[in-house]
Coordinates of C-alpha atoms and ligand atoms in Angstrom, one line a residue:
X213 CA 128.3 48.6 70.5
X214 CA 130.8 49.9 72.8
X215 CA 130.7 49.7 76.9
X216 CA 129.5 53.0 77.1
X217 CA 126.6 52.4 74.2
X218 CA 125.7 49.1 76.1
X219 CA 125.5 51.2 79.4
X220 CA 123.1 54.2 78.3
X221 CA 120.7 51.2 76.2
X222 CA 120.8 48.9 79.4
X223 CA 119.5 52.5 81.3
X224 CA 117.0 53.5 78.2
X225 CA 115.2 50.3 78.9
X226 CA 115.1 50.5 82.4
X227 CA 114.0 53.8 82.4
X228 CA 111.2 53.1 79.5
X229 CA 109.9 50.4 82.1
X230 CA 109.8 52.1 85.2
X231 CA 107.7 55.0 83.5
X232 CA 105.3 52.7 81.8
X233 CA 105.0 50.4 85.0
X234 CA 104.7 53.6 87.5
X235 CA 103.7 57.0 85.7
X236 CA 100.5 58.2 84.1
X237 CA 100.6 58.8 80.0
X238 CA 100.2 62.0 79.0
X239 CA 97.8 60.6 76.6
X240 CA 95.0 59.6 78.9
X241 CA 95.0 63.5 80.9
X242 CA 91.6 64.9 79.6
X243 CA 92.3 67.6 76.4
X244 CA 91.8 70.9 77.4
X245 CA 92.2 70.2 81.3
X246 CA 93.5 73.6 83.2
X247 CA 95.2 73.8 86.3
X248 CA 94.7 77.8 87.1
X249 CA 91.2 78.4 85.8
X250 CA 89.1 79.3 89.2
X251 CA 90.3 76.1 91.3
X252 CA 88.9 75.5 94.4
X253 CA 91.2 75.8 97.3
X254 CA 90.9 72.4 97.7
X255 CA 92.3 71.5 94.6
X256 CA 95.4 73.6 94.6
X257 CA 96.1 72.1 97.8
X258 CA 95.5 68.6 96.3
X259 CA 97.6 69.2 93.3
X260 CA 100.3 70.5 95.3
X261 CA 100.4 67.1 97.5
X262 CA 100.3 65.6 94.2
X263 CA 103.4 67.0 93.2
X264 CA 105.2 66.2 96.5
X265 CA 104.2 62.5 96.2
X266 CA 105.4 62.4 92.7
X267 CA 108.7 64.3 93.4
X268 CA 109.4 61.4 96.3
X269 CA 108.8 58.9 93.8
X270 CA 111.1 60.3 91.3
X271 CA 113.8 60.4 94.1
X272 CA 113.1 56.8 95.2
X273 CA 113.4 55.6 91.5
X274 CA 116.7 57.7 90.8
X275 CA 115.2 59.7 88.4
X276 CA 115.5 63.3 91.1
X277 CA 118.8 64.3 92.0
X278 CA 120.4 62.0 89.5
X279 CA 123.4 64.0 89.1
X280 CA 123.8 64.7 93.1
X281 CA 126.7 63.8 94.7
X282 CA 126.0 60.7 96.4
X283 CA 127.3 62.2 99.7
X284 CA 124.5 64.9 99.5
X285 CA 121.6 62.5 99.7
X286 CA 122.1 62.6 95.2
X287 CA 122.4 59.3 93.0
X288 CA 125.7 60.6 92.0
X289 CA 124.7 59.6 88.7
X290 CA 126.0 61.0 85.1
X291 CA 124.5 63.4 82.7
X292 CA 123.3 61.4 79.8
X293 CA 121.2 59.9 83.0
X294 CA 119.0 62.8 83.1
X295 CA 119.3 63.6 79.0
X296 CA 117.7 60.1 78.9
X297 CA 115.4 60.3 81.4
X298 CA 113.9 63.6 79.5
X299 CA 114.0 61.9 76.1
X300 CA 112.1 59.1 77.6
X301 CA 110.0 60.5 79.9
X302 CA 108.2 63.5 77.5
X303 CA 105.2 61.0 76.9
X304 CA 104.1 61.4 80.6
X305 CA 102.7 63.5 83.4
X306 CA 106.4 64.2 85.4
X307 CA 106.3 67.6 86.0
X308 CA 106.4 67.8 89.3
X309 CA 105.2 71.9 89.4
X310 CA 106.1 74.0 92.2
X311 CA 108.9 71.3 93.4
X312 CA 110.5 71.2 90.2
X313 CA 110.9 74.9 89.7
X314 CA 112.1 75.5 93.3
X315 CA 114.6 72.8 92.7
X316 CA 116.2 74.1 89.8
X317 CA 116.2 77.7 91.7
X318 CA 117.7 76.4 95.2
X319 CA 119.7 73.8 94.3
X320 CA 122.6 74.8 92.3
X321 CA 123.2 77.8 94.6
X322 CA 123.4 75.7 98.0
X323 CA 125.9 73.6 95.8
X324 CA 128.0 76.2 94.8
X325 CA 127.5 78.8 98.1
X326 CA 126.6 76.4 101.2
X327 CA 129.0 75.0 103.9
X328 CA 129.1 71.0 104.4
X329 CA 126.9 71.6 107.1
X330 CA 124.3 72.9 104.7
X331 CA 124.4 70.9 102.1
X332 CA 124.1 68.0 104.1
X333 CA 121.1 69.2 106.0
X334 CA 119.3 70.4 102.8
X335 CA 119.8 69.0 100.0
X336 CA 118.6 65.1 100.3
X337 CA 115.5 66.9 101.8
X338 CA 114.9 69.5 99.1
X339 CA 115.8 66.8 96.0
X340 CA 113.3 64.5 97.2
X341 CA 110.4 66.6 98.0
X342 CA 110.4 65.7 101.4
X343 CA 110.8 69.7 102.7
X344 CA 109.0 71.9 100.8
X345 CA 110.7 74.9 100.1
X346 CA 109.7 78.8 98.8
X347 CA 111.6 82.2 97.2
X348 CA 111.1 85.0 99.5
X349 CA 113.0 87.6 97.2
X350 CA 110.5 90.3 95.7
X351 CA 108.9 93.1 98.4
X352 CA 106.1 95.8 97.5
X353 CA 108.6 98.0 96.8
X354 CA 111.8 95.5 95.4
X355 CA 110.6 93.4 92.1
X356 CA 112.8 94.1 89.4
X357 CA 115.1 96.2 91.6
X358 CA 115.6 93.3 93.9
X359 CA 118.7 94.9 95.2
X360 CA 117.1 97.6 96.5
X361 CA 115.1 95.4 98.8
X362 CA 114.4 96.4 102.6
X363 CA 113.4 93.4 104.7
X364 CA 115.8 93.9 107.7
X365 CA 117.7 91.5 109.6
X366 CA 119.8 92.9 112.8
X367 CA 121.8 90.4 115.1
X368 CA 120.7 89.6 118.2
X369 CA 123.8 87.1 119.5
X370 CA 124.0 84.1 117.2
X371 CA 120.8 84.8 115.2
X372 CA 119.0 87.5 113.2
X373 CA 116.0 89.0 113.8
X374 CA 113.7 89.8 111.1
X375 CA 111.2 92.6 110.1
X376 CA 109.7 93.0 107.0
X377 CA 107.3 92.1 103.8
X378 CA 107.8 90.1 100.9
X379 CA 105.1 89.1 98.2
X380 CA 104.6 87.2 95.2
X381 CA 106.1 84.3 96.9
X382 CA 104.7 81.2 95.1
X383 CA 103.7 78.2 97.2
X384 CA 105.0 79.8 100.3
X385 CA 101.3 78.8 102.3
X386 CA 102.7 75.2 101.9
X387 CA 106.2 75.8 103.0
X388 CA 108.6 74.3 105.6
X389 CA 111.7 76.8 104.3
X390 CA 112.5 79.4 102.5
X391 CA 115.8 81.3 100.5
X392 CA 115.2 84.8 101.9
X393 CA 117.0 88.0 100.8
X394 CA 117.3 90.2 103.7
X395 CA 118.9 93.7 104.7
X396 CA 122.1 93.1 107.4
X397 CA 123.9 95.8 106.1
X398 CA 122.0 99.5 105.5
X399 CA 125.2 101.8 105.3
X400 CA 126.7 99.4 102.2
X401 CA 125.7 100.1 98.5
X402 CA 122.5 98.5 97.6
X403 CA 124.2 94.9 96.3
X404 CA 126.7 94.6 98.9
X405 CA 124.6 94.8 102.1
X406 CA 122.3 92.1 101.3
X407 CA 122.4 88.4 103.2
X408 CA 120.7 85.2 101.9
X409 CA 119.2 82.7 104.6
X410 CA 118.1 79.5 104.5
X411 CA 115.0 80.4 106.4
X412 CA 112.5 78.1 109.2
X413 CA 108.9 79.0 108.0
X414 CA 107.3 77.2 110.7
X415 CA 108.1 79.9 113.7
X416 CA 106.7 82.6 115.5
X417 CA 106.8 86.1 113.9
X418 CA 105.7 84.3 110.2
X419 CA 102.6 85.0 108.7
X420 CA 101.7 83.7 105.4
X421 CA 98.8 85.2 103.6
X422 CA 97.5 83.7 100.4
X423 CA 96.9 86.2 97.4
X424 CA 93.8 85.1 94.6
X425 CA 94.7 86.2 91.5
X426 CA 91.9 87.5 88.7
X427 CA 91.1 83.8 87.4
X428 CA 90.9 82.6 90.7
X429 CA 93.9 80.8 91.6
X430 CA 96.1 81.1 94.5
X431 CA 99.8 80.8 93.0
X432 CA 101.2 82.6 95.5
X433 CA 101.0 84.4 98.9
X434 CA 102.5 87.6 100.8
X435 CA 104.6 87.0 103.7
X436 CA 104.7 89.0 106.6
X437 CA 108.1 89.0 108.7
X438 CA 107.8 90.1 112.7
X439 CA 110.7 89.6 114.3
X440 CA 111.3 86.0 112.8
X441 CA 114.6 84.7 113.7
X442 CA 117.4 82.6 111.9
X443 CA 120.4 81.4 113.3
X444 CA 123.9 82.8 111.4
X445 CA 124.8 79.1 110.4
X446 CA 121.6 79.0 108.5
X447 CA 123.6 82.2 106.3
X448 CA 124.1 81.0 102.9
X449 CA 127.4 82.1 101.9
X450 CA 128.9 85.3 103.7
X451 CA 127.2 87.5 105.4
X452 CA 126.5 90.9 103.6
X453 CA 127.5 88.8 100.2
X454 CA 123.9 87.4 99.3
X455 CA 124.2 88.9 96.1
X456 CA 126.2 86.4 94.5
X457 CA 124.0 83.4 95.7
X458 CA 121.0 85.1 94.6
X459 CA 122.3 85.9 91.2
X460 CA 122.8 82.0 90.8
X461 CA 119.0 81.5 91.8
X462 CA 117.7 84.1 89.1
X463 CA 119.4 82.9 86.1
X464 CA 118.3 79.0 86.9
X465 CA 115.0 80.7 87.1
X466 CA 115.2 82.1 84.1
X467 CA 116.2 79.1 82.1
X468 CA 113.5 76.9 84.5
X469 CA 111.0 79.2 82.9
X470 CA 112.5 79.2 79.6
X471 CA 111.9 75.7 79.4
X472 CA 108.0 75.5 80.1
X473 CA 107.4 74.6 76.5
X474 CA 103.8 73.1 77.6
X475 CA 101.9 71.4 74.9
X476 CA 99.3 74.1 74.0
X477 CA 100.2 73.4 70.2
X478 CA 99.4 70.2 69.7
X479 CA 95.7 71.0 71.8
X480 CA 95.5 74.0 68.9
X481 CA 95.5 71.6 66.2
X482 CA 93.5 68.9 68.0
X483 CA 91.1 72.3 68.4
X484 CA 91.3 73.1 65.3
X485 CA 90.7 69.8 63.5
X486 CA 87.4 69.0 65.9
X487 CA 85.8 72.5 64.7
X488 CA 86.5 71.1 61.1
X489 CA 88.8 74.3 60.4
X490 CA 92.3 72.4 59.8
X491 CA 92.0 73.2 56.1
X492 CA 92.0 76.8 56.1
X493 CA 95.0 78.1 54.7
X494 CA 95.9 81.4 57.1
X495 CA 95.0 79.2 60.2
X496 CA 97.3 76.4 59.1
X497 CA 100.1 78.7 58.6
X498 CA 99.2 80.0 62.7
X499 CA 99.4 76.9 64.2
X500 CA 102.2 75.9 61.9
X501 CA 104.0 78.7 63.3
X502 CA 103.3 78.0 67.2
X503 CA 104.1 74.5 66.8
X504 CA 107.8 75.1 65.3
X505 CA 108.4 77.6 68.1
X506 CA 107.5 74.8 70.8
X507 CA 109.7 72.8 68.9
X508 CA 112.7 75.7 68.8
X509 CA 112.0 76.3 72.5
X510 CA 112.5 72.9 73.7
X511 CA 115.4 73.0 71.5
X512 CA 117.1 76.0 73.2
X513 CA 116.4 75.0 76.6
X514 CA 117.6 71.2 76.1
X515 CA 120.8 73.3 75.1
X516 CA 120.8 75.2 78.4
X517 CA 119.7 72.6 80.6
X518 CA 122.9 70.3 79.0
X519 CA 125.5 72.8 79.2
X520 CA 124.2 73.7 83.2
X521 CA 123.9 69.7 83.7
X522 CA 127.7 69.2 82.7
X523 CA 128.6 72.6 84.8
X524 CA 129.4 74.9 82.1
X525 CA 127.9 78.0 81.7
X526 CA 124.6 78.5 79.0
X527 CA 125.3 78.2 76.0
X528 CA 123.3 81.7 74.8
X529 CA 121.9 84.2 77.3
X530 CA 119.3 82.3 79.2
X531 CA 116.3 85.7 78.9
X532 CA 116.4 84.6 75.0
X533 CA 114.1 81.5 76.3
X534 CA 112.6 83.4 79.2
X535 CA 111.6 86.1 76.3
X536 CA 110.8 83.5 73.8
X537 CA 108.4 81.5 76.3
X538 CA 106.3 84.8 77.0
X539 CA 106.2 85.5 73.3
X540 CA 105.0 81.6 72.9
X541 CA 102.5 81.8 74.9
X542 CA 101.0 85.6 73.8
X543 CA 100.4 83.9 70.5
X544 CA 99.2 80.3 72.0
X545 CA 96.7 82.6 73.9
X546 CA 95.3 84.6 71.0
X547 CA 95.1 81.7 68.3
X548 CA 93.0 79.7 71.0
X549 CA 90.6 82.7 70.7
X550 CA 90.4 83.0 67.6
X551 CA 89.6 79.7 66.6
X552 CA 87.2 79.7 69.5
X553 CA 85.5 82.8 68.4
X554 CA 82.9 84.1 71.5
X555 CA 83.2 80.6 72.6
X556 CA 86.8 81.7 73.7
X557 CA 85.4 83.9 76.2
X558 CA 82.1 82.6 77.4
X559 CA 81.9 78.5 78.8
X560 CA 80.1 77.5 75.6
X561 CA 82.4 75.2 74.5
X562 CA 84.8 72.4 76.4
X563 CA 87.7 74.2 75.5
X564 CA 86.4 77.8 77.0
X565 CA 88.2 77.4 79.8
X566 CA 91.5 76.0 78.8
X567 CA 91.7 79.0 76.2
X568 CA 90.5 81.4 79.0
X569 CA 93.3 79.8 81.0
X570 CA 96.3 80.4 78.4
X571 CA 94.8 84.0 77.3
X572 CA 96.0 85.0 81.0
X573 CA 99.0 82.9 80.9
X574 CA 101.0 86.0 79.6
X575 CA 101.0 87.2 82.4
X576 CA 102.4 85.7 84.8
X577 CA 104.6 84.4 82.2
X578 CA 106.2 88.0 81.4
X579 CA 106.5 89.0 84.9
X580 CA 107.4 86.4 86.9
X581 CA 111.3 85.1 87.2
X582 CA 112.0 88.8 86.1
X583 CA 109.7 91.1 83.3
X584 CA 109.3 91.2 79.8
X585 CA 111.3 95.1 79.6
X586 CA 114.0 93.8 82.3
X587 CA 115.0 90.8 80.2
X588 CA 115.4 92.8 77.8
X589 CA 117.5 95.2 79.2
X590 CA 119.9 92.0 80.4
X591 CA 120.0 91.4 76.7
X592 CA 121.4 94.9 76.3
X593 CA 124.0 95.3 78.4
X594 CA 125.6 91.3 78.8
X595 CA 124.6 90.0 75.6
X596 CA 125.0 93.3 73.2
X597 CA 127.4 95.0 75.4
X598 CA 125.3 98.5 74.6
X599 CA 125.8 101.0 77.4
X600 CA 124.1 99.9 80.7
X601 CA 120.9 101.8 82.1
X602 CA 121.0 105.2 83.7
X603 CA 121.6 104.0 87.8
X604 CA 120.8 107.4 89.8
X605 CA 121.7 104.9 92.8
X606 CA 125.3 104.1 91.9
X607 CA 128.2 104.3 95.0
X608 CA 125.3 105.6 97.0
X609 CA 124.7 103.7 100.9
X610 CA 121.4 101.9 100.5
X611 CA 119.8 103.6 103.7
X612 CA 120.4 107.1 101.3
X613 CA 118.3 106.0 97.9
X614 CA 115.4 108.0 97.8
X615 CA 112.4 105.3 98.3
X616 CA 108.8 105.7 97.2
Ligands
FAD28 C1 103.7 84.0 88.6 C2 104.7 84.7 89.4 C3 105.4 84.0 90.4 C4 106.3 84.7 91.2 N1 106.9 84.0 92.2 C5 107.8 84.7 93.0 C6 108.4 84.0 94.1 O1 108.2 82.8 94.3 N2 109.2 84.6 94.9 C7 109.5 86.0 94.7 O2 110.2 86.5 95.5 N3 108.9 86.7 93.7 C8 108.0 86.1 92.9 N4 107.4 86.8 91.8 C9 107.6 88.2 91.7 C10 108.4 88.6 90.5 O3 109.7 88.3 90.6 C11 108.2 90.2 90.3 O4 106.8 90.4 90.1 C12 109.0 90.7 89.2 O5 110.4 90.7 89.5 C13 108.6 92.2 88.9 O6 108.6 93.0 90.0 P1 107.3 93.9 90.4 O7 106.1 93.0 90.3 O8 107.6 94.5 91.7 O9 107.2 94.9 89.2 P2 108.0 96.3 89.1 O10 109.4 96.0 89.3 O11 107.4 97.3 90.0 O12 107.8 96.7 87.6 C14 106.7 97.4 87.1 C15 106.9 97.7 85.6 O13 108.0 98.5 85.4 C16 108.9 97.9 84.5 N5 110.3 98.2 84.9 C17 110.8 98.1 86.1 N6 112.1 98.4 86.0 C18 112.4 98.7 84.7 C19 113.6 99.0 84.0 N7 114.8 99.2 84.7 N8 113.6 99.2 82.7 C20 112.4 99.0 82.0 N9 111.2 98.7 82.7 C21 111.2 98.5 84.0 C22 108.6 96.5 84.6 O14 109.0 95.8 83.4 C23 107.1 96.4 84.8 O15 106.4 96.5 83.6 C24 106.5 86.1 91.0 C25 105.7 86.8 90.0 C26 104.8 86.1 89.2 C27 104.1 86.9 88.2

């Protein structure tokens, strides 16, 4: 065995004891459990604490920003750290939810984009969990052309003062900061005119408003902006160039979202088997199929989540798993129903709820982190090089676009 072998087996086994010692099993989680089906408020708000205190814990143990420079609050740590870690850690409950997504959003842009200043102030605090942070990007009238958004931020001295709307913003009723795409610059093209802040939630001129969605959870909230205010230091990057920041947040997103293999499979089968049906020869071949695209999926986004680790750029284009994850879970969704049968729709049976819960997964899944019909159109044009969409906007001053 070579130093390096000896090194990686020494960590394997102190990583394999830490999560048996300090982490739940997977195993012992209730089948069929859901997380979004009708939750009380209560609950939410108790699941997201949950994740906070398991984020800190990661931190404490190394196992969070293992790859963060040491002089950012990281463990300065190597790669095959973290490939270990995810080998080792698939048996238990680690996901951390909202923390873990905003993470892999926020931090590789305040890497690349923010000033010492920044990164000192933000990144020990994001990477542990002990700030919680949101996306302020969409508006009513800016989803999937974020560019055209129109929150506006006019200086006032040192700082900008803020009027607008955004919406969809998930977990932004438990938020201390947030990465906010604002308007600074009207008379630029629609891309050029647009700052990113690093943005104090707690503050006059805020108002958070939780939206319920149809099966009763509240992901996410709409934020209203009234003359909020954020110092210039707090720009990250250049002013009037948040474009390129923001760019670096959507395609971590997309490859976050990529990777949310889940385990629905395995709970088909297990389904499956209880209701005496695993012999049946067109059902095998179902779950058969869902299974190996779980397995492909984790596959593809190991490869991403390698190349991004070691600071090369993906492998493949990352809305091939943002695309594949939707279609996964479209087909999850209707096998659960119809091995359920009625019992997939009424609470008849203990797995109603859970197949309930994954039927409306596609959803959010195809919409959020950029739609369905958008990804593919990235495909298009960056991957296939075909000719890029019709823009009726192009070399035109933002402030002149028609709006709706
Ligand atoms: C679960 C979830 C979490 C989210 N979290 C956040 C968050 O934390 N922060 C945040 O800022 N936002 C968040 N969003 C918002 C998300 O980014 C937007 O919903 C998404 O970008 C789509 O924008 P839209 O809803 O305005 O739809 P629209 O852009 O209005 O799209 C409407 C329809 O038109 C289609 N369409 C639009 N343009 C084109 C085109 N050029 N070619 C073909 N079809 C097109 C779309 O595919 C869609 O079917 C979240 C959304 C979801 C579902």
């Amino acid at each position: 065995m070579t130093r390096d072998q000896n090194m990686e087996e020494q960590y394997r086994l102190k990583t394999q004891q830490w999560l048996k010692d300090n982490i739940d099993p997977l195993k012992e989680r209730q089948p069929f459990s859901t997380l979004h089906w009708m939750p009380s408020k209560e609950t939410e708000k108790n699941h997201h604490n949950a994740c906070q205190q398991l984020q800190m814990k990661l931190y404490e143990a190394g196992f969070a920003g293992t790859t963060v420079p040491a002089e950012y609050g990281g463990h300065g740590g190597e790669a095959w750290m973290q490939k270990i870690f995810r080998e080792e850690s698939t048996g238990y409950q680690v996901h951390t939810g909202f923390y873990h997504s905003i993470i892999a959003m926020a931090l590789p842009a305040l890497l690349k984009y923010g000033t010492e200043d920044q990164k000192q102030e933000h990144i020990k605090t994001l990477i542990s969990g002990e700030v919680s942070w949101c996306q302020l990007f969409s508006e009513p009238g800016a989803g999937s052309d974020l560019a055209g958004l129109g929150a506006k931020a006019e200086l006032d001295g040192d700082e900008f003062v803020i009027h607008g709307q955004k919406v969809w913003n998930s977990a932004a009723m438990y938020a201390d900061m947030g990465i906010l795409l604002v308007r600074t610059n009207p008379n630029a093209h629609k891309h050029e005119g647009i700052s990113f802040l690093l943005f104090d939630m707690n503050q006059p001129g805020v108002e958070v408003r939780p939206l319920i969605q149809a099966h009763g959870a509240g992901h996410f909230a709409e934020v209203f902006l009234d003359g909020a205010r954020c110092h210039i230091e707090n720009v990250l990057g250049e002013i009037d160039k948040g474009w390129g920041p923001a760019r670096v947040v959507m395609s971590n997103e997309s490859a976050m979202i990529g990777g949310a293999a889940g385990d629905n499979p395995s709970q088909l089968i297990q389904l499956a088997q209880s209701l005496g049906r695993r012999h049946e020869p067109v059902l095998r071949q179902k779950l058969a199929n869902v299974y190996s695209r779980n397995k492909l999926l984790k596959l593809m986004s190991d490869r991403i989540s390698v190349a991004v680790r070691n600071g090369k750029m993906p492998p493949f284009h990352p809305s091939i798993v943002k695309l594949f994850v939707a279609q996964n879970r479209r087909l999850e969704g209707d096998l659960a129903q119809e091995i359920l049968g009625a019992a997939g729709v009424v609470t008849s049976h203990t797995a109603s709820e859970w197949a309930m819960e994954i039927l409306h997964s596609r959803y959010p899944i195809s919409i959020g982190g950029g739609t369905d019909e958008v990804h593919h159109n990235n495909l298009g044009e960056q991957a296939l090089g075909l000719p890029r969409d019709i823009r009726v906007d192009r070399g035109i001053p933002w402030k002149d676009i028609p709006k709706g």
